Amino acid sequence: MSTFAHVVDGTRHVFADLRTLLARATPLRSGDQLAGVAARSAEERAAAQMALADVPLRQFLHEAVVPYETDDVTRLIVDTHDAAAFAAVSHHTVGSFREWLLSDDVDAEALSAVQRGLTPEMVAAVAKIMRVQDLVLVARKARVVTRLRNTIGLPGRMATRLQPNHPTDDLAGIAASVLDGLLYGAGDAVIGINPALDNVAQVVRLLEMLDAVIGRYEIPTQSCVLTHVTSTLQAMERGAPVDLVFQSIGGTQGTNESFGVSLSILVEAREAALALKRGATFDAGLGANVMYFETGQGSALSAGAHHGCDQQTLEARAYGVARHFSPLLVNSVVGFIGPEYLYDGKQITRAGLEDHCCGKLLGLPMGVDVCYTNHAEADADDMDVLLTLLGAAGCTFVMGVPGADDVMLNYQSTSFHDALYVRRVLGLRPAPEFEAWLERMAILAPGGEARLREHRSGVPPAFARVLGEPS
């Protein structure tokens, strides 16, 4: 195990191992302070960042931050590392790797070529010595395209998850939120419900309702009920129309165990979902990305399974788990876990950009739930800043929640209007198949400007008939 050091103004700062160095180099956040792994001063943090910049990338292949012998996430990362892909960047230190990522010679193809050679710890390390503008620029270069019933992640596109949660799972209330979101052009990433009641019968009921809506209007999107993976497996056994399998995951074996999940269960669920061939609906092609993962900095600390690591490094390790399953979507629910882990708008903004950049570097279709809890030192202005930065960084998808206020989960996210804002300001468009549907249904005006069409009844003719309104 190596020791690392750097001298600042005559003081020699020593870091006992790579895990400690990564933790001390992390920009300030409350979760690392709570865990007792954060730098004790700004000077120590700067010294750690300087020392980290000199660490060869190869070092991360020789020194695990969580023991290989006792952690299946470490084993997955090490055992699936692609040495051939790593060869192109193997001579770099963390610092020179940052310069390589920022150079004009490195484009989407170059990043794609090396992504399987990068480990989560490598990308976490380089993110720690990046400024905000670096995180935006590098993430914007990376391109990750996935597909089920539509195509997610193309350049110039930003998708949205339509999140029609209801505090009692009332079907009429959920249907009203679905319609509301569709009329604002939301839902191309997924129509995804967080159920209030997490039992299999209720999950099947919600899945069948969403499937009926998608089928009736032939909407080129996919549904998901965000229940536990074992409940989804049971739902599939009962014949439920499952498009995407959801699961929260973390960066250590212990964290995943706290979620009641293992790598083998995820393998079983993915194979079951692939067997349903749901991607063939409405399309001659067949999408094969059937998993939806959610993550968030701080989950390992909550589970008591952080092994003395900082939360940003462990978040990147969660992405190491996710990419093994070729997901359609990965979502960092960045501000949801609360101020104990990300204290204020500054920490939430920085973490959201780090998560997005690290996930994209590892080859994942990264979305970010731009959100905060009501007891965090953050407000809607902070979320506007983060949403705009993520749009500039090429974020794959964001949330669409009625009024930006989730009435079931009790947190603040982004609204349907927010998604329209960022699409209009940055010239971003929905997924192409979904965009064509929006235009066919007279929801969006043609031309790719994310401009809603106006109708005499207030709603497009196809929906006016359902609502009993004159078209």
PDB file of N, CA and C in Angstrom, residues 282-375:
ATOM      1  N   PHE A 282     -44.176  -1.252 -31.418  1.00  0.00           N
ATOM      2  CA  PHE A 282     -44.228  -0.055 -32.275  1.00  0.00           C
ATOM      3  C   PHE A 282     -43.029   0.069 -33.211  1.00  0.00           C
ATOM      4  N   ASP A 283     -42.170  -0.903 -33.280  1.00  0.00           N
ATOM      5  CA  ASP A 283     -40.931  -0.718 -34.031  1.00  0.00           C
ATOM      6  C   ASP A 283     -40.462  -2.066 -34.541  1.00  0.00           C
ATOM      7  N   ALA A 284     -39.951  -2.073 -35.765  1.00  0.00           N
ATOM      8  CA  ALA A 284     -39.407  -3.310 -36.304  1.00  0.00           C
ATOM      9  C   ALA A 284     -38.099  -3.685 -35.612  1.00  0.00           C
ATOM     10  N   GLY A 285     -37.433  -2.694 -35.036  1.00  0.00           N
ATOM     11  CA  GLY A 285     -36.178  -2.960 -34.349  1.00  0.00           C
ATOM     12  C   GLY A 285     -36.420  -3.497 -32.944  1.00  0.00           C
ATOM     13  N   LEU A 286     -35.374  -3.795 -32.274  1.00  0.00           N
ATOM     14  CA  LEU A 286     -35.493  -4.367 -30.933  1.00  0.00           C
ATOM     15  C   LEU A 286     -34.444  -3.747 -30.027  1.00  0.00           C
ATOM     16  N   GLY A 287     -34.893  -2.921 -29.094  1.00  0.00           N
ATOM     17  CA  GLY A 287     -33.968  -2.391 -28.115  1.00  0.00           C
ATOM     18  C   GLY A 287     -33.649  -3.422 -27.057  1.00  0.00           C
ATOM     19  N   ALA A 288     -32.422  -3.410 -26.592  1.00  0.00           N
ATOM     20  CA  ALA A 288     -31.980  -4.431 -25.634  1.00  0.00           C
ATOM     21  C   ALA A 288     -31.526  -3.832 -24.308  1.00  0.00           C
ATOM     22  N   ASN A 289     -31.824  -2.553 -24.075  1.00  0.00           N
ATOM     23  CA  ASN A 289     -31.463  -1.924 -22.799  1.00  0.00           C
ATOM     24  C   ASN A 289     -32.704  -1.937 -21.913  1.00  0.00           C
ATOM     25  N   VAL A 290     -32.734  -2.794 -20.907  1.00  0.00           N
ATOM     26  CA  VAL A 290     -33.966  -3.037 -20.148  1.00  0.00           C
ATOM     27  C   VAL A 290     -33.832  -2.732 -18.651  1.00  0.00           C
ATOM     28  N   MET A 291     -32.732  -2.108 -18.253  1.00  0.00           N
ATOM     29  CA  MET A 291     -32.541  -1.822 -16.834  1.00  0.00           C
ATOM     30  C   MET A 291     -32.571  -0.317 -16.577  1.00  0.00           C
ATOM     31  N   TYR A 292     -33.056   0.044 -15.406  1.00  0.00           N
ATOM     32  CA  TYR A 292     -33.093   1.445 -14.970  1.00  0.00           C
ATOM     33  C   TYR A 292     -32.558   1.478 -13.540  1.00  0.00           C
ATOM     34  N   PHE A 293     -31.418   2.139 -13.353  1.00  0.00           N
ATOM     35  CA  PHE A 293     -30.808   2.212 -12.026  1.00  0.00           C
ATOM     36  C   PHE A 293     -30.883   3.638 -11.484  1.00  0.00           C
ATOM     37  N   GLU A 294     -31.066   3.720 -10.176  1.00  0.00           N
ATOM     38  CA  GLU A 294     -30.930   5.012  -9.508  1.00  0.00           C
ATOM     39  C   GLU A 294     -29.843   4.906  -8.435  1.00  0.00           C
ATOM     40  N   THR A 295     -29.143   6.024  -8.273  1.00  0.00           N
ATOM     41  CA  THR A 295     -28.000   6.085  -7.365  1.00  0.00           C
ATOM     42  C   THR A 295     -28.024   7.425  -6.637  1.00  0.00           C
ATOM     43  N   GLY A 296     -27.072   7.620  -5.761  1.00  0.00           N
ATOM     44  CA  GLY A 296     -26.971   8.907  -5.094  1.00  0.00           C
ATOM     45  C   GLY A 296     -25.847   8.917  -4.076  1.00  0.00           C
ATOM     46  N   GLN A 297     -25.065   9.984  -4.079  1.00  0.00           N
ATOM     47  CA  GLN A 297     -23.957  10.097  -3.132  1.00  0.00           C
ATOM     48  C   GLN A 297     -24.498  10.027  -1.698  1.00  0.00           C
ATOM     49  N   GLY A 298     -23.859   9.212  -0.881  1.00  0.00           N
ATOM     50  CA  GLY A 298     -24.207   9.127   0.528  1.00  0.00           C
ATOM     51  C   GLY A 298     -24.900   7.840   0.928  1.00  0.00           C
ATOM     52  N   SER A 299     -25.335   7.040  -0.055  1.00  0.00           N
ATOM     53  CA  SER A 299     -26.086   5.831   0.297  1.00  0.00           C
ATOM     54  C   SER A 299     -25.217   4.834   1.072  1.00  0.00           C
ATOM     55  N   ALA A 300     -23.927   4.749   0.739  1.00  0.00           N
ATOM     56  CA  ALA A 300     -23.046   3.813   1.455  1.00  0.00           C
ATOM     57  C   ALA A 300     -22.865   4.232   2.907  1.00  0.00           C
ATOM     58  N   LEU A 301     -22.783   5.542   3.147  1.00  0.00           N
ATOM     59  CA  LEU A 301     -22.667   6.018   4.526  1.00  0.00           C
ATOM     60  C   LEU A 301     -23.939   5.688   5.306  1.00  0.00           C
ATOM     61  N   SER A 302     -25.090   5.891   4.675  1.00  0.00           N
ATOM     62  CA  SER A 302     -26.356   5.545   5.338  1.00  0.00           C
ATOM     63  C   SER A 302     -26.421   4.067   5.692  1.00  0.00           C
ATOM     64  N   ALA A 303     -25.824   3.234   4.829  1.00  0.00           N
ATOM     65  CA  ALA A 303     -25.867   1.782   5.037  1.00  0.00           C
ATOM     66  C   ALA A 303     -24.776   1.299   5.984  1.00  0.00           C
ATOM     67  N   GLY A 304     -23.889   2.202   6.418  1.00  0.00           N
ATOM     68  CA  GLY A 304     -22.756   1.788   7.243  1.00  0.00           C
ATOM     69  C   GLY A 304     -21.801   0.895   6.483  1.00  0.00           C
ATOM     70  N   ALA A 305     -21.662   1.158   5.188  1.00  0.00           N
ATOM     71  CA  ALA A 305     -20.862   0.280   4.323  1.00  0.00           C
ATOM     72  C   ALA A 305     -19.929   1.094   3.435  1.00  0.00           C
ATOM     73  N   HIS A 306     -19.363   2.174   3.991  1.00  0.00           N
ATOM     74  CA  HIS A 306     -18.538   3.051   3.147  1.00  0.00           C
ATOM     75  C   HIS A 306     -17.050   2.715   3.206  1.00  0.00           C
ATOM     76  N   HIS A 307     -16.626   1.880   4.121  1.00  0.00           N
ATOM     77  CA  HIS A 307     -15.239   1.402   4.199  1.00  0.00           C
ATOM     78  C   HIS A 307     -14.226   2.547   4.286  1.00  0.00           C
ATOM     79  N   GLY A 308     -14.614   3.681   4.829  1.00  0.00           N
ATOM     80  CA  GLY A 308     -13.699   4.808   4.957  1.00  0.00           C
ATOM     81  C   GLY A 308     -13.479   5.571   3.673  1.00  0.00           C
ATOM     82  N   CYS A 309     -14.296   5.303   2.666  1.00  0.00           N
ATOM     83  CA  CYS A 309     -14.188   6.001   1.379  1.00  0.00           C
ATOM     84  C   CYS A 309     -15.094   7.230   1.366  1.00  0.00           C
ATOM     85  N   ASP A 310     -14.767   8.176   0.509  1.00  0.00           N
ATOM     86  CA  ASP A 310     -15.623   9.344   0.319  1.00  0.00           C
ATOM     87  C   ASP A 310     -16.819   8.961  -0.549  1.00  0.00           C
ATOM     88  N   GLN A 311     -17.879   9.760  -0.460  1.00  0.00           N
ATOM     89  CA  GLN A 311     -19.127   9.386  -1.120  1.00  0.00           C
ATOM     90  C   GLN A 311     -19.074   9.551  -2.627  1.00  0.00           C
ATOM     91  N   GLN A 312     -18.232  10.450  -3.128  1.00  0.00           N
ATOM     92  CA  GLN A 312     -18.167  10.606  -4.590  1.00  0.00           C
ATOM     93  C   GLN A 312     -17.470   9.419  -5.240  1.00  0.00           C
ATOM     94  N   THR A 313     -16.416   8.908  -4.628  1.00  0.00           N
ATOM     95  CA  THR A 313     -15.751   7.716  -5.159  1.00  0.00           C
ATOM     96  C   THR A 313     -16.696   6.515  -5.148  1.00  0.00           C
ATOM     97  N   LEU A 314     -17.444   6.365  -4.073  1.00  0.00           N
ATOM     98  CA  LEU A 314     -18.369   5.234  -4.002  1.00  0.00           C
ATOM     99  C   LEU A 314     -19.520   5.389  -4.987  1.00  0.00           C
ATOM    100  N   GLU A 315     -19.921   6.624  -5.245  1.00  0.00           N
ATOM    101  CA  GLU A 315     -20.948   6.841  -6.270  1.00  0.00           C
ATOM    102  C   GLU A 315     -20.442   6.368  -7.636  1.00  0.00           C
ATOM    103  N   ALA A 316     -19.188   6.703  -7.948  1.00  0.00           N
ATOM    104  CA  ALA A 316     -18.621   6.237  -9.228  1.00  0.00           C
ATOM    105  C   ALA A 316     -18.559   4.711  -9.267  1.00  0.00           C
ATOM    106  N   ARG A 317     -18.289   4.086  -8.124  1.00  0.00           N
ATOM    107  CA  ARG A 317     -18.276   2.610  -8.101  1.00  0.00           C
ATOM    108  C   ARG A 317     -19.684   2.039  -8.349  1.00  0.00           C
ATOM    109  N   ALA A 318     -20.716   2.757  -7.949  1.00  0.00           N
ATOM    110  CA  ALA A 318     -22.072   2.306  -8.287  1.00  0.00           C
ATOM    111  C   ALA A 318     -22.256   2.271  -9.802  1.00  0.00           C
ATOM    112  N   TYR A 319     -21.627   3.218 -10.493  1.00  0.00           N
ATOM    113  CA  TYR A 319     -21.710   3.222 -11.958  1.00  0.00           C
ATOM    114  C   TYR A 319     -20.951   2.021 -12.532  1.00  0.00           C
ATOM    115  N   GLY A 320     -19.913   1.588 -11.809  1.00  0.00           N
ATOM    116  CA  GLY A 320     -19.205   0.379 -12.224  1.00  0.00           C
ATOM    117  C   GLY A 320     -20.111  -0.843 -12.189  1.00  0.00           C
ATOM    118  N   VAL A 321     -21.039  -0.849 -11.241  1.00  0.00           N
ATOM    119  CA  VAL A 321     -22.054  -1.910 -11.201  1.00  0.00           C
ATOM    120  C   VAL A 321     -23.022  -1.739 -12.373  1.00  0.00           C
ATOM    121  N   ALA A 322     -23.514  -0.512 -12.551  1.00  0.00           N
ATOM    122  CA  ALA A 322     -24.565  -0.261 -13.549  1.00  0.00           C
ATOM    123  C   ALA A 322     -24.116  -0.639 -14.959  1.00  0.00           C
ATOM    124  N   ARG A 323     -22.893  -0.303 -15.325  1.00  0.00           N
ATOM    125  CA  ARG A 323     -22.517  -0.503 -16.723  1.00  0.00           C
ATOM    126  C   ARG A 323     -22.405  -1.984 -17.083  1.00  0.00           C
ATOM    127  N   HIS A 324     -22.279  -2.819 -16.070  1.00  0.00           N
ATOM    128  CA  HIS A 324     -22.222  -4.258 -16.330  1.00  0.00           C
ATOM    129  C   HIS A 324     -23.554  -4.764 -16.882  1.00  0.00           C
ATOM    130  N   PHE A 325     -24.652  -4.004 -16.669  1.00  0.00           N
ATOM    131  CA  PHE A 325     -25.986  -4.469 -17.048  1.00  0.00           C
ATOM    132  C   PHE A 325     -26.578  -3.692 -18.229  1.00  0.00           C
ATOM    133  N   SER A 326     -25.760  -2.890 -18.914  1.00  0.00           N
ATOM    134  CA  SER A 326     -26.186  -2.159 -20.120  1.00  0.00           C
ATOM    135  C   SER A 326     -27.557  -1.505 -19.948  1.00  0.00           C
ATOM    136  N   PRO A 327     -27.708  -0.601 -18.991  1.00  0.00           N
ATOM    137  CA  PRO A 327     -29.032  -0.025 -18.713  1.00  0.00           C
ATOM    138  C   PRO A 327     -29.487   0.943 -19.801  1.00  0.00           C
ATOM    139  N   LEU A 328     -30.813   1.133 -19.869  1.00  0.00           N
ATOM    140  CA  LEU A 328     -31.361   2.186 -20.723  1.00  0.00           C
ATOM    141  C   LEU A 328     -31.115   3.545 -20.089  1.00  0.00           C
ATOM    142  N   LEU A 329     -31.239   3.595 -18.759  1.00  0.00           N
ATOM    143  CA  LEU A 329     -31.152   4.854 -18.022  1.00  0.00           C
ATOM    144  C   LEU A 329     -30.451   4.633 -16.683  1.00  0.00           C
ATOM    145  N   VAL A 330     -29.637   5.612 -16.287  1.00  0.00           N
ATOM    146  CA  VAL A 330     -29.097   5.669 -14.928  1.00  0.00           C
ATOM    147  C   VAL A 330     -29.370   7.071 -14.405  1.00  0.00           C
ATOM    148  N   ASN A 331     -29.892   7.146 -13.208  1.00  0.00           N
ATOM    149  CA  ASN A 331     -30.306   8.435 -12.663  1.00  0.00           C
ATOM    150  C   ASN A 331     -29.631   8.690 -11.323  1.00  0.00           C
ATOM    151  N   SER A 332     -28.838   9.759 -11.252  1.00  0.00           N
ATOM    152  CA  SER A 332     -28.320  10.213  -9.961  1.00  0.00           C
ATOM    153  C   SER A 332     -29.357  11.125  -9.324  1.00  0.00           C
ATOM    154  N   VAL A 333     -29.942  10.661  -8.231  1.00  0.00           N
ATOM    155  CA  VAL A 333     -30.951  11.465  -7.525  1.00  0.00           C
ATOM    156  C   VAL A 333     -30.188  12.363  -6.560  1.00  0.00           C
ATOM    157  N   VAL A 334     -29.598  13.403  -7.107  1.00  0.00           N
ATOM    158  CA  VAL A 334     -28.451  14.026  -6.446  1.00  0.00           C
ATOM    159  C   VAL A 334     -28.784  14.706  -5.128  1.00  0.00           C
ATOM    160  N   GLY A 335     -29.895  15.418  -5.053  1.00  0.00           N
ATOM    161  CA  GLY A 335     -30.173  16.155  -3.821  1.00  0.00           C
ATOM    162  C   GLY A 335     -31.193  15.488  -2.926  1.00  0.00           C
ATOM    163  N   PHE A 336     -31.629  14.299  -3.283  1.00  0.00           N
ATOM    164  CA  PHE A 336     -32.742  13.650  -2.587  1.00  0.00           C
ATOM    165  C   PHE A 336     -32.367  13.175  -1.192  1.00  0.00           C
ATOM    166  N   ILE A 337     -31.100  12.841  -1.003  1.00  0.00           N
ATOM    167  CA  ILE A 337     -30.712  12.195   0.251  1.00  0.00           C
ATOM    168  C   ILE A 337     -30.579  13.187   1.397  1.00  0.00           C
ATOM    169  N   GLY A 338     -30.524  14.488   1.079  1.00  0.00           N
ATOM    170  CA  GLY A 338     -30.633  15.477   2.139  1.00  0.00           C
ATOM    171  C   GLY A 338     -29.338  16.176   2.515  1.00  0.00           C
ATOM    172  N   PRO A 339     -29.458  17.239   3.338  1.00  0.00           N
ATOM    173  CA  PRO A 339     -28.300  18.083   3.666  1.00  0.00           C
ATOM    174  C   PRO A 339     -27.254  17.393   4.530  1.00  0.00           C
ATOM    175  N   GLU A 340     -27.598  16.262   5.144  1.00  0.00           N
ATOM    176  CA  GLU A 340     -26.577  15.536   5.897  1.00  0.00           C
ATOM    177  C   GLU A 340     -25.451  15.055   4.967  1.00  0.00           C
ATOM    178  N   TYR A 341     -25.748  14.958   3.684  1.00  0.00           N
ATOM    179  CA  TYR A 341     -24.776  14.429   2.710  1.00  0.00           C
ATOM    180  C   TYR A 341     -24.346  15.489   1.697  1.00  0.00           C
ATOM    181  N   LEU A 342     -25.282  16.295   1.246  1.00  0.00           N
ATOM    182  CA  LEU A 342     -24.984  17.436   0.379  1.00  0.00           C
ATOM    183  C   LEU A 342     -25.705  18.624   0.993  1.00  0.00           C
ATOM    184  N   TYR A 343     -24.951  19.523   1.611  1.00  0.00           N
ATOM    185  CA  TYR A 343     -25.531  20.487   2.537  1.00  0.00           C
ATOM    186  C   TYR A 343     -26.362  21.569   1.861  1.00  0.00           C
ATOM    187  N   ASP A 344     -25.836  22.106   0.755  1.00  0.00           N
ATOM    188  CA  ASP A 344     -26.489  23.277   0.174  1.00  0.00           C
ATOM    189  C   ASP A 344     -26.472  23.217  -1.353  1.00  0.00           C
ATOM    190  N   GLY A 345     -26.957  24.290  -1.968  1.00  0.00           N
ATOM    191  CA  GLY A 345     -27.022  24.320  -3.422  1.00  0.00           C
ATOM    192  C   GLY A 345     -25.667  24.165  -4.081  1.00  0.00           C
ATOM    193  N   LYS A 346     -24.611  24.715  -3.467  1.00  0.00           N
ATOM    194  CA  LYS A 346     -23.274  24.598  -4.044  1.00  0.00           C
ATOM    195  C   LYS A 346     -22.819  23.142  -4.065  1.00  0.00           C
ATOM    196  N   GLN A 347     -23.026  22.432  -2.959  1.00  0.00           N
ATOM    197  CA  GLN A 347     -22.601  21.025  -2.916  1.00  0.00           C
ATOM    198  C   GLN A 347     -23.456  20.160  -3.845  1.00  0.00           C
ATOM    199  N   ILE A 348     -24.762  20.439  -3.901  1.00  0.00           N
ATOM    200  CA  ILE A 348     -25.636  19.669  -4.797  1.00  0.00           C
ATOM    201  C   ILE A 348     -25.225  19.889  -6.258  1.00  0.00           C
ATOM    202  N   THR A 349     -24.961  21.130  -6.606  1.00  0.00           N
ATOM    203  CA  THR A 349     -24.585  21.440  -7.989  1.00  0.00           C
ATOM    204  C   THR A 349     -23.303  20.730  -8.370  1.00  0.00           C
ATOM    205  N   ARG A 350     -22.297  20.843  -7.517  1.00  0.00           N
ATOM    206  CA  ARG A 350     -21.010  20.196  -7.801  1.00  0.00           C
ATOM    207  C   ARG A 350     -21.188  18.667  -7.912  1.00  0.00           C
ATOM    208  N   ALA A 351     -21.926  18.082  -6.990  1.00  0.00           N
ATOM    209  CA  ALA A 351     -22.106  16.631  -6.996  1.00  0.00           C
ATOM    210  C   ALA A 351     -22.862  16.177  -8.237  1.00  0.00           C
ATOM    211  N   GLY A 352     -23.880  16.927  -8.632  1.00  0.00           N
ATOM    212  CA  GLY A 352     -24.637  16.549  -9.818  1.00  0.00           C
ATOM    213  C   GLY A 352     -23.770  16.525 -11.063  1.00  0.00           C
ATOM    214  N   LEU A 353     -22.917  17.515 -11.190  1.00  0.00           N
ATOM    215  CA  LEU A 353     -22.031  17.571 -12.363  1.00  0.00           C
ATOM    216  C   LEU A 353     -20.968  16.479 -12.304  1.00  0.00           C
ATOM    217  N   GLU A 354     -20.446  16.194 -11.105  1.00  0.00           N
ATOM    218  CA  GLU A 354     -19.473  15.095 -10.957  1.00  0.00           C
ATOM    219  C   GLU A 354     -20.113  13.762 -11.354  1.00  0.00           C
ATOM    220  N   ASP A 355     -21.300  13.500 -10.815  1.00  0.00           N
ATOM    221  CA  ASP A 355     -21.958  12.231 -11.087  1.00  0.00           C
ATOM    222  C   ASP A 355     -22.198  12.067 -12.585  1.00  0.00           C
ATOM    223  N   HIS A 356     -22.711  13.122 -13.176  1.00  0.00           N
ATOM    224  CA  HIS A 356     -23.013  13.065 -14.611  1.00  0.00           C
ATOM    225  C   HIS A 356     -21.758  12.809 -15.429  1.00  0.00           C
ATOM    226  N   CYS A 357     -20.690  13.518 -15.122  1.00  0.00           N
ATOM    227  CA  CYS A 357     -19.444  13.375 -15.881  1.00  0.00           C
ATOM    228  C   CYS A 357     -18.837  11.973 -15.681  1.00  0.00           C
ATOM    229  N   CYS A 358     -18.774  11.526 -14.451  1.00  0.00           N
ATOM    230  CA  CYS A 358     -18.174  10.210 -14.179  1.00  0.00           C
ATOM    231  C   CYS A 358     -18.972   9.096 -14.855  1.00  0.00           C
ATOM    232  N   GLY A 359     -20.295   9.175 -14.769  1.00  0.00           N
ATOM    233  CA  GLY A 359     -21.109   8.148 -15.398  1.00  0.00           C
ATOM    234  C   GLY A 359     -20.920   8.113 -16.903  1.00  0.00           C
ATOM    235  N   LYS A 360     -20.879   9.293 -17.527  1.00  0.00           N
ATOM    236  CA  LYS A 360     -20.690   9.334 -18.981  1.00  0.00           C
ATOM    237  C   LYS A 360     -19.324   8.776 -19.366  1.00  0.00           C
ATOM    238  N   LEU A 361     -18.282   9.105 -18.586  1.00  0.00           N
ATOM    239  CA  LEU A 361     -16.944   8.583 -18.896  1.00  0.00           C
ATOM    240  C   LEU A 361     -16.908   7.056 -18.825  1.00  0.00           C
ATOM    241  N   LEU A 362     -17.743   6.487 -17.970  1.00  0.00           N
ATOM    242  CA  LEU A 362     -17.779   5.029 -17.846  1.00  0.00           C
ATOM    243  C   LEU A 362     -18.746   4.396 -18.856  1.00  0.00           C
ATOM    244  N   GLY A 363     -19.383   5.241 -19.690  1.00  0.00           N
ATOM    245  CA  GLY A 363     -20.224   4.704 -20.752  1.00  0.00           C
ATOM    246  C   GLY A 363     -21.678   4.529 -20.393  1.00  0.00           C
ATOM    247  N   LEU A 364     -22.161   5.344 -19.457  1.00  0.00           N
ATOM    248  CA  LEU A 364     -23.538   5.191 -19.002  1.00  0.00           C
ATOM    249  C   LEU A 364     -24.438   6.325 -19.492  1.00  0.00           C
ATOM    250  N   PRO A 365     -25.723   5.997 -19.742  1.00  0.00           N
ATOM    251  CA  PRO A 365     -26.708   7.006 -20.156  1.00  0.00           C
ATOM    252  C   PRO A 365     -27.188   7.789 -18.937  1.00  0.00           C
ATOM    253  N   MET A 366     -26.443   8.793 -18.553  1.00  0.00           N
ATOM    254  CA  MET A 366     -26.673   9.451 -17.265  1.00  0.00           C
ATOM    255  C   MET A 366     -27.754  10.520 -17.318  1.00  0.00           C
ATOM    256  N   GLY A 367     -28.707  10.364 -16.421  1.00  0.00           N
ATOM    257  CA  GLY A 367     -29.638  11.420 -16.122  1.00  0.00           C
ATOM    258  C   GLY A 367     -29.394  11.906 -14.708  1.00  0.00           C
ATOM    259  N   VAL A 368     -29.940  13.051 -14.402  1.00  0.00           N
ATOM    260  CA  VAL A 368     -29.800  13.601 -13.049  1.00  0.00           C
ATOM    261  C   VAL A 368     -31.161  14.129 -12.603  1.00  0.00           C
ATOM    262  N   ASP A 369     -31.593  13.696 -11.437  1.00  0.00           N
ATOM    263  CA  ASP A 369     -32.763  14.291 -10.816  1.00  0.00           C
ATOM    264  C   ASP A 369     -32.296  15.562 -10.123  1.00  0.00           C
ATOM    265  N   VAL A 370     -32.559  16.679 -10.750  1.00  0.00           N
ATOM    266  CA  VAL A 370     -32.140  17.989 -10.214  1.00  0.00           C
ATOM    267  C   VAL A 370     -33.101  18.315  -9.076  1.00  0.00           C
ATOM    268  N   CYS A 371     -32.671  18.066  -7.852  1.00  0.00           N
ATOM    269  CA  CYS A 371     -33.651  18.081  -6.769  1.00  0.00           C
ATOM    270  C   CYS A 371     -33.018  18.463  -5.430  1.00  0.00           C
ATOM    271  N   TYR A 372     -33.898  18.775  -4.486  1.00  0.00           N
ATOM    272  CA  TYR A 372     -33.458  19.051  -3.120  1.00  0.00           C
ATOM    273  C   TYR A 372     -34.598  18.741  -2.162  1.00  0.00           C
ATOM    274  N   THR A 373     -34.232  18.457  -0.935  1.00  0.00           N
ATOM    275  CA  THR A 373     -35.237  18.272   0.100  1.00  0.00           C
ATOM    276  C   THR A 373     -35.514  19.612   0.760  1.00  0.00           C
ATOM    277  N   ASN A 374     -36.649  19.711   1.424  1.00  0.00           N
ATOM    278  CA  ASN A 374     -37.066  21.019   1.938  1.00  0.00           C
ATOM    279  C   ASN A 374     -36.231  21.499   3.121  1.00  0.00           C
ATOM    280  N   HIS A 375     -35.427  20.639   3.736  1.00  0.00           N
ATOM    281  CA  HIS A 375     -34.580  21.112   4.835  1.00  0.00           C
ATOM    282  C   HIS A 375     -33.136  21.344   4.380  1.00  0.00           C
TER     283      HIS A 375
END
